[in-house]
Amino acid sequence: MSFFLQMLVTGIVVGSVYSLVALGFVLIYKSSDAINFAQGEFLLVGTYVCLTLVASYHIPFILAVLITLVFSAILGLVVERIVLRPFIGKPVISMIMATIGLSSILAGLVHIIWGHETRVYPKVFSDKPIQLGEVVIAPVYAWSLVIVVVMLVIFTLFFKYSKLGIAMRATADDQQAALSMGISVKTIFAVAWAIAAIVSAVGGVLLGNINGVNSSLSTIGLKVLPVAILGGLDSIPGAIIGGIIIGIIESMTGGYLDPMVGGGLKEVIPFVILVLILMIKPYGLFGKKEIERV
Amino acid sequence: MLTLNNVEVMYNRVILVLKGMSMVIPEGKIVTLLGSNGAGKTTTLKAISGLLRSEDGEVTDGYIEFNGERIEASDAETIVKKGIFQCMEGRRVFEHLTVEENLLVGAHTRKDRHNIKEDIQKVYRYFPKLEMLKNRQAGYLSGGEQQMLAIGRGMMARPKVLLLDEPSLGLAPLMVKEIFSIIKRINEEEGTTILVVEQNAKIALSIADYGYIMENGRIVMDGPVERLLENEDVKEFYLGMSDKGRKNYREVKSYKRRKRWL
Ligand SMILES: Nc1ncnc2c1ncn2[C@@H]1O[C@H](COP(=O)(O)OP(=O)(O)O)[C@@H](O)[C@H]1O
Ligand SMILES: [Mg+2]
């Protein structure tokens, strides 16, 4: 039983990080209909920047994270301006191709700058485990969950109440009507990319603290694709729930099935789920319904 | 205050839609632009509001002047900030936003954020139904309610000129009457200048001061409403008063063409 709970907690924590990263994915999809294949590389760049600040420049962790957030926001803005802006109004497929190109470029840069061996964060969180009944939680997991929840709450409030957040939702609904309100759709795109880079960086830093940092972290970018699709691609709550579901399934598979088959299932299972979901519910669990009035 | 002079509009650099369109919209008045389907009414409004560019359209000749400034090259955002707001054809409310959020988006460009609450209340005074529906998702409103929301959302920008594109489209006659009487009140009480595009000439002429009739990309007739109402052609082709009551527009058009060939 305690093993089950342990796996459950691990699944929820890792899944919540997926949720966060998937949020970035969903935002870009909602604002421009494009699928961002460079999400994983955003994550990688964020992680390495933060790691470098902490490990090489001995900047306190919190400060390093804040600098990383600012850096990521700028990265997102620059990428949108240079790589994607020219594709506004062009077929979506060309924008998607651009993100694939972008992902190769970023991956190459990371490789050149930071190499490819696994590095670990200096100890940031204490390793004195937290005892919760039968379950033992490493502080890094607890903190990750707290940070993800705080960020998700902030974004939810942002989209619900802020002027820019409401304008972003309006633009996702009807781009030309948004234009007619005097909303700068360019600004909305840019903000979506900045937020996508920020959530990826945070996700990367958290996973990096949990598992260490190497370039394979960028596969998270692909893994959140099933998360986002499970949730319906354009639904923020869907992304959050989808992330947690995938996280739990992955953790359970790793805990129970992998020992039997000798490993590897854990990596595949999200994609198996993806295929199943697409067969049963093509719009995901929470995909936006076109409202039809009667 | 708003002037179009010999405006020519092309889509995709080849399709010429407006062919020397001129009109004047005086401050504080209601002007109506009438014409059948495909005449270029919506294109005219988009040329004014800067929305053309989002459809690869362009003003290729002539100019549009607002309070002495040329605006035909400005983008939509700038034009909204200058005080011209277009309520697009087909209502185009943000379906997944609530009624009140839709109103907030209307005020997007406003600098005086502290007056916004007050203005929402003002919109509710003009459209009491909207207040009851304020937390409802706009996509679930009836056509008439959505049209009210679209106009209310326009008021939230505090525009000097409101461009309305076929507010009667798809609505029941009673609802059309109600909405047009409110449009008239907005003009009188807020002093908003209004340019209303319509296919329903009767209702539009009932509130307007001046009318333009366009066909095939240019103005074919214009005048104060009283004069248009007396004009035999207008009566026949746009008000459908001759013998068998109102004609369908397609019939009117082909009829007219036949007449020209004679
Ligand atoms: N985005 C566009 N691209 C190409 N042609 C267009 C576009 N919008 C309108 N048109 C054409 O311009 C003409 C006038 O259209 P429109 O301005 O919508 O007329 P109205 O509003 O009077 O019905 C029509 O022939 C239409 O097919
Ligand atoms: Mg039209």
XYZ file of C-alpha atoms and ligand atoms in Angstrom:
584
model
C 0.000 0.000 0.000
C 2.676 2.476 0.938
C 4.474 1.650 -2.327
C 1.286 2.484 -4.178
C 0.928 5.805 -2.348
C 4.574 6.544 -2.990
C 4.085 6.003 -6.713
C 0.925 8.067 -6.612
C 2.655 11.027 -5.001
C 5.572 10.806 -7.420
C 3.119 10.652 -10.294
C 1.193 13.686 -9.107
C 4.328 15.760 -8.646
C 5.925 14.880 -11.968
C 2.517 15.139 -13.634
C 1.976 18.611 -12.239
C 5.237 19.684 -13.845
C 3.967 18.262 -17.130
C 0.797 20.270 -16.622
C 2.808 23.435 -16.273
C 4.819 22.789 -19.414
C 1.682 21.734 -21.299
C 0.125 25.063 -20.357
C 2.699 26.783 -22.551
C 1.851 24.459 -25.357
C -1.862 25.113 -25.023
C -1.373 28.884 -24.929
C 0.464 28.910 -28.214
C -2.078 26.613 -29.768
C -4.947 28.772 -28.538
C -3.475 32.035 -29.718
C -2.086 30.986 -33.098
C -3.292 27.432 -33.827
C 0.331 26.366 -34.067
C 1.883 23.405 -32.312
C 5.182 24.350 -30.762
C 7.699 21.578 -31.245
C 10.378 23.666 -29.579
C 8.699 23.582 -26.178
C 11.175 20.949 -24.935
C 14.131 23.050 -26.027
C 12.751 26.067 -24.185
C 12.711 23.824 -21.158
C 16.277 22.737 -21.763
C 17.612 26.248 -22.226
C 15.849 27.430 -19.064
C 17.243 24.574 -17.014
C 20.797 25.113 -18.196
C 20.694 28.858 -17.694
C 19.508 28.393 -14.138
C 22.042 25.619 -13.500
C 24.872 27.780 -14.804
C 23.840 30.689 -12.629
C 23.710 28.483 -9.540
C 26.661 26.185 -10.164
C 29.131 28.440 -11.969
C 28.259 31.897 -10.668
C 27.107 30.817 -7.198
C 24.002 32.939 -7.350
C 21.420 31.969 -4.703
C 18.849 29.577 -6.146
C 15.777 31.820 -5.825
C 17.539 34.735 -7.466
C 18.825 32.424 -10.189
C 15.285 31.241 -10.872
C 14.043 34.814 -11.138
C 16.821 35.709 -13.573
C 15.989 32.571 -15.552
C 12.346 33.630 -15.750
C 13.285 37.028 -17.120
C 15.729 35.433 -19.540
C 13.083 32.962 -20.721
C 10.482 35.658 -21.203
C 12.933 37.561 -23.387
C 13.837 34.379 -25.254
C 10.140 33.753 -25.939
C 9.615 37.322 -27.159
C 12.684 37.238 -29.392
C 11.765 33.872 -30.868
C 8.246 35.038 -31.592
C 9.506 38.229 -33.198
C 12.198 36.671 -35.369
C 11.010 33.164 -36.099
C 7.215 33.260 -35.952
C 6.007 36.789 -36.665
C 6.772 36.400 -40.389
C 4.349 33.475 -40.480
C 1.330 35.296 -39.073
C -1.481 34.959 -41.578
C 0.356 32.191 -43.443
C -0.833 28.576 -43.360
C -0.461 27.048 -39.908
C 1.667 24.250 -41.257
C 4.483 26.659 -42.112
C 4.444 27.963 -38.549
C 4.679 24.404 -37.256
C 7.625 23.715 -39.555
C 9.265 26.858 -38.215
C 8.966 25.533 -34.651
C 10.575 22.260 -35.729
C 13.464 24.183 -37.230
C 13.681 26.278 -34.093
C 13.855 23.175 -31.921
C 16.863 21.872 -33.877
C 18.634 25.208 -33.640
C 18.081 25.516 -29.899
C 19.080 21.889 -29.315
C 22.280 22.480 -31.281
C 23.091 25.624 -29.320
C 22.552 23.847 -26.017
C 24.816 21.062 -27.149
C 27.563 23.485 -28.162
C 27.363 25.556 -25.013
C 26.717 22.951 -22.326
C 27.757 19.617 -23.812
C 25.741 16.519 -23.206
C 26.814 14.826 -20.013
C 24.381 14.782 -17.132
C 24.931 17.471 -14.547
C 23.253 17.879 -11.207
C 22.061 20.928 -9.350
C 23.997 21.740 -6.230
C 21.877 20.810 -3.290
C 19.067 23.328 -3.183
C 16.409 21.570 -1.176
C 17.243 19.759 2.040
C 17.231 16.003 1.674
C 15.632 15.338 4.985
C 12.494 13.472 3.895
C 9.074 14.635 4.918
C 7.030 11.909 6.567
C 3.326 11.997 5.706
C 1.688 8.967 7.303
C 3.083 6.007 5.406
C 4.437 8.105 2.598
C 7.885 9.585 2.552
C 8.305 12.637 0.372
C 11.614 14.170 -0.610
C 11.503 17.936 -0.058
C 12.288 18.559 -3.711
C 9.012 16.866 -4.639
C 7.021 18.807 -2.080
C 8.533 22.094 -3.203
C 7.964 21.282 -6.844
C 4.304 20.690 -6.194
C 4.003 23.926 -4.236
C 5.736 25.932 -6.950
C 3.632 24.433 -9.732
C 0.404 25.045 -7.837
C 1.366 28.645 -7.127
C 2.183 29.237 -10.792
C -1.027 27.626 -11.988
C -3.033 29.785 -9.589
C -1.243 32.901 -10.798
C -1.954 32.060 -14.432
C -5.567 31.213 -13.727
C -6.083 34.577 -12.040
C -4.214 36.270 -14.869
C -6.504 34.777 -17.527
C -9.646 35.297 -15.503
C -9.204 38.864 -14.364
C -6.367 40.801 -15.966
C -6.960 42.994 -18.974
C -4.256 41.237 -20.957
C -5.470 37.787 -19.915
C -9.030 38.527 -21.012
C -7.720 39.976 -24.269
C -5.764 36.753 -24.828
C -8.883 34.660 -24.370
C -10.824 36.970 -26.679
C -8.137 36.624 -29.341
C -8.244 32.854 -29.022
C -12.000 33.012 -29.602
C -12.075 35.284 -32.643
C -8.907 36.879 -33.895
C -10.451 39.361 -36.312
C -13.062 40.476 -33.798
C -10.217 40.984 -31.312
C -8.471 43.136 -33.892
C -11.644 45.199 -34.249
C -11.507 45.907 -30.488
C -8.110 47.511 -30.970
C -6.285 44.553 -29.435
C -2.797 44.166 -30.819
C -2.801 40.555 -31.892
C 0.982 40.706 -32.311
C 1.354 41.585 -28.638
C -0.935 38.704 -27.704
C 1.185 36.239 -29.698
C 4.348 37.597 -28.156
C 2.976 37.269 -24.620
C 1.848 33.702 -25.346
C 5.385 32.807 -26.419
C 6.911 34.540 -23.412
C 4.643 32.630 -21.036
C 5.347 29.376 -22.876
C 9.074 29.906 -22.392
C 8.607 30.808 -18.732
C 6.520 27.774 -17.790
C 8.922 25.516 -19.679
C 11.897 26.950 -17.842
C 10.250 26.452 -14.461
C 9.297 22.906 -15.421
C 12.864 22.264 -16.535
C 14.397 23.639 -13.358
C 12.109 21.494 -11.212
C 12.711 18.309 -13.206
C 16.407 19.116 -13.284
C 16.416 19.265 -9.500
C 14.591 15.960 -9.348
C 16.467 13.979 -11.979
C 19.582 15.893 -12.969
C 20.141 17.839 -16.136
C 21.039 16.551 -19.572
C 19.824 17.131 -23.058
C 17.343 14.249 -22.869
C 15.211 16.549 -20.709
C 13.971 18.074 -23.931
C 11.969 14.924 -24.619
C 9.558 16.344 -22.049
C 8.578 18.687 -24.862
C 7.254 15.720 -26.784
C 5.790 14.104 -23.726
C 3.570 17.081 -23.020
C 2.044 16.666 -26.453
C -0.031 13.710 -25.207
C -0.749 15.709 -22.058
C -2.096 18.624 -24.030
C -4.010 16.429 -26.441
C -5.467 14.413 -23.584
C -6.739 17.657 -22.126
C -8.047 18.846 -25.486
C -5.170 21.053 -26.736
C -7.038 24.292 -26.192
C -8.170 23.834 -22.617
C -6.063 25.119 -19.738
C -7.862 23.070 -17.050
C -7.593 20.167 -19.504
C -3.819 20.573 -19.630
C -3.619 20.559 -15.848
C -5.721 17.437 -15.425
C -4.104 15.759 -18.433
C -0.653 16.329 -16.934
C -1.570 14.775 -13.634
C -3.245 11.778 -15.285
C -0.226 11.114 -17.496
C 2.115 11.633 -14.541
C 0.284 9.085 -12.398
C -0.005 6.509 -15.174
C 3.652 6.897 -15.993
C 4.696 6.533 -12.387
C 2.500 3.463 -11.848
C 3.799 1.863 -15.009
C 7.352 2.529 -13.878
C 6.626 1.135 -10.418
C 4.602 -1.959 -11.254
C 5.037 -2.963 -14.895
C 8.571 -1.950 -15.759
C 10.201 -4.368 -13.256
C 8.265 -7.193 -14.906
C 9.192 -6.404 -18.487
C 12.629 -5.067 -17.764
C 11.912 -1.339 -18.183
C 11.060 1.025 -20.996
C 7.276 0.835 -20.808
C 7.145 4.036 -18.800
C 8.495 6.020 -21.728
C 6.027 4.586 -24.184
C 2.847 4.590 -22.188
C 1.959 8.295 -22.622
C 1.988 7.824 -26.367
C -0.113 4.686 -26.180
C -2.626 6.701 -24.196
C -2.410 9.461 -26.775
C -3.392 7.082 -29.559
C -6.228 5.598 -27.510
C -7.591 9.034 -26.611
C -7.496 10.192 -30.200
C -9.441 7.110 -31.228
C -12.138 7.557 -28.601
C -12.314 11.316 -28.152
C -10.694 13.170 -31.046
C -11.074 16.522 -29.282
C -9.551 15.289 -26.035
C -11.236 15.225 -22.687
C -11.872 18.964 -22.462
C -11.540 20.261 -26.005
C -13.385 23.466 -26.737
C -16.843 22.870 -28.059
C -18.077 25.145 -30.778
C -21.064 26.691 -29.099
C -24.177 26.052 -31.123
C -27.194 28.045 -30.222
C -30.616 26.491 -30.514
C -15.788 64.760 -39.712
C -15.304 61.408 -41.498
C -14.767 61.652 -45.240
C -14.130 59.073 -47.931
C -12.837 60.493 -51.155
C -12.694 58.387 -54.299
C -11.617 55.353 -52.335
C -10.540 52.329 -54.296
C -10.087 48.987 -52.526
C -8.473 45.852 -53.823
C -8.353 42.399 -52.250
C -5.342 40.159 -52.861
C -3.906 42.852 -55.160
C -6.279 41.834 -57.978
C -9.926 41.936 -56.955
C -11.144 45.511 -57.284
C -14.159 45.918 -55.010
C -14.545 49.649 -54.253
C -14.307 51.749 -57.394
C -14.193 55.364 -56.364
C -16.311 55.450 -53.249
C -17.027 58.855 -51.723
C -19.110 59.777 -48.731
C -19.249 62.227 -45.852
C -20.346 61.381 -42.332
C -21.029 64.630 -40.434
C -20.461 64.835 -36.710
C -23.389 63.842 -34.501
C -25.497 62.465 -37.333
C -26.751 59.028 -38.274
C -25.806 58.144 -41.821
C -26.958 54.953 -43.462
C -25.290 53.092 -46.276
C -27.701 50.903 -48.202
C -27.169 48.423 -50.967
C -27.707 44.855 -51.960
C -25.541 41.872 -51.150
C -22.025 42.149 -52.512
C -22.265 45.885 -53.233
C -19.201 46.552 -51.078
C -20.768 47.898 -47.897
C -18.746 45.736 -45.524
C -15.599 46.486 -47.490
C -16.295 50.200 -47.057
C -16.534 49.810 -43.277
C -13.374 47.712 -43.149
C -11.537 50.305 -45.200
C -12.465 52.894 -42.569
C -11.688 50.719 -39.531
C -8.414 49.292 -40.819
C -9.636 45.699 -40.742
C -9.017 45.316 -44.475
C -5.438 44.367 -43.921
C -6.375 41.240 -41.980
C -8.043 40.052 -45.205
C -5.263 41.088 -47.535
C -7.255 44.078 -48.725
C -5.821 47.509 -49.350
C -6.887 51.058 -50.142
C -5.145 51.558 -53.478
C -6.428 55.002 -54.373
C -8.261 57.946 -52.826
C -8.166 58.763 -49.129
C -10.098 58.523 -45.875
C -9.949 61.483 -43.537
C -11.050 61.640 -39.910
C -11.010 65.043 -38.177
C -8.487 66.292 -40.690
C -6.171 63.288 -40.404
C -5.588 60.713 -43.117
C -6.307 57.248 -41.737
C -6.407 54.915 -44.734
C -2.916 53.616 -43.968
C -3.363 53.235 -40.185
C -3.847 49.872 -38.509
C -6.992 48.806 -36.683
C -5.567 49.442 -33.226
C -4.642 53.038 -34.038
C -8.037 53.709 -35.575
C -9.911 52.381 -32.532
C -7.747 54.648 -30.379
C -8.637 57.612 -32.593
C -12.309 56.942 -31.849
C -13.733 54.855 -34.687
C -15.193 51.500 -33.701
C -16.672 48.910 -36.037
C -19.316 46.428 -34.879
C -18.722 43.674 -37.376
C -21.325 41.891 -39.455
C -22.683 38.773 -37.794
C -22.205 40.146 -34.246
C -18.908 38.333 -33.604
C -19.216 38.230 -29.815
C -16.499 36.315 -27.984
C -18.469 33.144 -27.435
C -16.475 31.639 -24.595
C -16.291 34.883 -22.639
C -19.087 36.059 -20.381
C -21.239 39.028 -21.304
C -19.387 41.264 -18.873
C -15.988 40.087 -20.102
C -17.079 40.921 -23.651
C -17.868 44.448 -22.476
C -14.465 44.697 -20.802
C -12.739 43.695 -24.031
C -14.616 46.510 -25.764
C -12.840 48.922 -23.435
C -9.433 47.416 -24.201
C -7.841 50.561 -25.614
C -9.198 52.911 -22.959
C -6.718 54.745 -20.791
C -9.258 55.897 -18.201
C -9.676 52.494 -16.557
C -11.498 53.929 -13.524
C -14.529 54.952 -15.615
C -15.057 51.477 -17.002
C -17.328 50.196 -14.218
C -19.546 53.201 -14.688
C -19.712 52.656 -18.436
C -20.698 49.028 -17.969
C -23.632 50.280 -15.902
C -24.465 52.709 -18.691
C -24.525 49.887 -21.237
C -26.852 47.981 -18.896
C -29.179 50.990 -18.794
C -29.434 50.940 -22.576
C -29.707 47.141 -22.674
C -31.271 45.964 -19.380
C -31.354 42.382 -20.679
C -27.585 42.259 -20.707
C -27.366 42.939 -16.995
C -29.450 39.876 -16.237
C -27.183 37.822 -18.465
C -23.894 39.330 -17.363
C -22.292 36.097 -16.149
C -23.608 34.003 -19.022
C -21.250 32.798 -21.762
C -21.962 34.991 -24.773
C -22.184 32.008 -27.110
C -25.401 30.937 -25.423
C -27.212 34.245 -25.937
C -29.989 34.619 -28.511
C -29.243 36.452 -31.742
C -30.886 39.636 -30.514
C -29.044 39.540 -27.203
C -25.762 39.003 -29.022
C -26.458 42.011 -31.221
C -27.139 44.089 -28.105
C -23.888 42.846 -26.648
C -21.998 43.683 -29.834
C -23.311 47.256 -29.758
C -22.790 47.578 -26.003
C -19.237 46.340 -26.432
C -18.761 49.060 -29.040
C -20.030 51.711 -26.608
C -17.425 50.574 -24.089
C -14.709 51.994 -26.334
C -16.405 55.418 -26.053
C -16.084 55.904 -29.805
C -16.737 59.173 -31.587
C -17.962 57.195 -34.590
C -19.695 53.841 -34.395
C -19.776 51.754 -37.579
C -22.593 49.203 -37.507
C -22.611 46.440 -40.100
C -26.130 45.079 -40.659
C -27.351 45.057 -37.063
C -30.711 43.700 -38.275
C -29.159 40.585 -39.812
C -31.095 37.457 -38.914
C -33.250 39.074 -36.232
C -37.021 39.015 -35.772
C -38.804 42.244 -36.806
C -39.700 43.190 -33.241
C -36.106 42.795 -32.100
C -34.913 44.861 -35.073
C -37.259 47.675 -34.039
C -36.040 47.579 -30.461
C -32.369 47.619 -31.434
C -32.781 50.480 -33.891
C -34.606 52.585 -31.350
C -31.685 52.070 -28.984
C -29.215 52.998 -31.739
C -31.148 56.239 -32.166
C -30.985 56.892 -28.426
C -27.232 56.267 -28.329
C -26.848 58.861 -31.069
C -29.035 61.422 -29.311
C -27.951 60.910 -25.717
C -24.250 60.092 -26.135
C -23.729 62.256 -29.200
C -22.103 59.321 -30.990
C -21.873 59.690 -34.756
C -23.205 56.559 -36.415
C -22.712 54.990 -39.811
C -25.109 52.092 -40.170
C -24.900 49.667 -43.077
C -28.147 47.896 -43.881
C -30.021 45.787 -46.348
C -33.191 46.569 -44.437
C -33.604 50.054 -45.920
C -36.903 50.761 -44.273
C -35.679 50.466 -40.709
C -32.379 52.200 -41.442
C -34.055 55.188 -43.109
C -36.442 55.437 -40.164
C -33.622 56.541 -37.842
C -31.056 58.077 -40.211
C -30.507 61.710 -41.178
C -28.790 61.050 -44.466
C -28.547 58.054 -46.752
C -26.174 56.701 -49.364
C -27.064 53.936 -51.762
C -24.245 51.919 -53.222
C -24.037 49.445 -55.986
C -21.155 47.557 -57.418
C -18.482 49.421 -55.485
C -19.671 52.991 -55.807
C -22.381 55.369 -54.620
C -25.278 55.587 -57.037
C -27.530 57.907 -55.072
C -27.477 59.948 -51.886
C -29.509 62.541 -50.087
C -31.270 63.528 -46.888
C -33.596 60.793 -45.770
C -36.776 62.746 -46.541
C -35.691 63.112 -50.147
C -34.690 59.462 -50.499
C -38.026 58.379 -49.105
C -39.803 60.331 -51.833
C -37.630 59.065 -54.637
C -39.464 56.626 -56.931
C -36.431 54.372 -57.516
C -35.745 54.089 -53.822
C -39.357 53.284 -53.156
C -39.369 50.641 -55.810
C -35.996 48.965 -55.382
C -35.128 49.476 -51.738
C -38.349 49.907 -49.883
C -40.262 47.421 -52.004
C -43.456 49.471 -51.815
C -44.606 48.758 -55.350
C -47.441 46.327 -55.929
C -46.606 43.019 -54.292
C -44.968 44.307 -51.139
C -41.294 43.727 -50.344
C -39.154 42.087 -52.937
C -36.274 39.865 -52.369
C -33.013 41.639 -53.131
C -31.826 39.228 -55.741
C -35.042 39.783 -57.674
C -34.651 43.525 -57.373
C -31.184 43.389 -58.763
C -31.927 41.233 -61.773
C -35.028 43.261 -62.447
C -33.012 46.397 -62.449
C -30.444 44.911 -64.767
C -33.132 43.895 -67.215
C -34.416 47.399 -67.142
C -30.989 48.724 -68.010
C -30.644 46.468 -71.006
C -33.798 47.875 -72.570
N -11.703 39.140 -48.147
C -12.126 39.208 -49.410
N -11.363 38.766 -50.428
C -11.801 38.851 -51.695
N -12.978 39.358 -52.066
C -13.802 39.827 -51.118
C -13.417 39.776 -49.743
N -14.414 40.310 -49.006
C -15.367 40.670 -49.896
N -15.011 40.383 -51.156
C -15.803 40.653 -52.366
O -16.088 42.017 -52.429
C -17.414 42.244 -52.828
C -18.127 43.098 -51.831
O -18.251 42.398 -50.618
P -18.821 43.072 -49.299
O -18.070 44.316 -49.027
O -18.823 42.046 -48.248
O -20.313 43.431 -49.726
P -21.603 43.717 -48.849
O -21.195 43.928 -47.444
O -22.187 44.934 -49.481
O -22.488 42.535 -49.013
C -18.051 40.888 -53.024
O -18.051 40.587 -54.400
C -17.146 39.954 -52.292
O -17.102 38.703 -52.917
Mg -21.736 42.896 -45.774
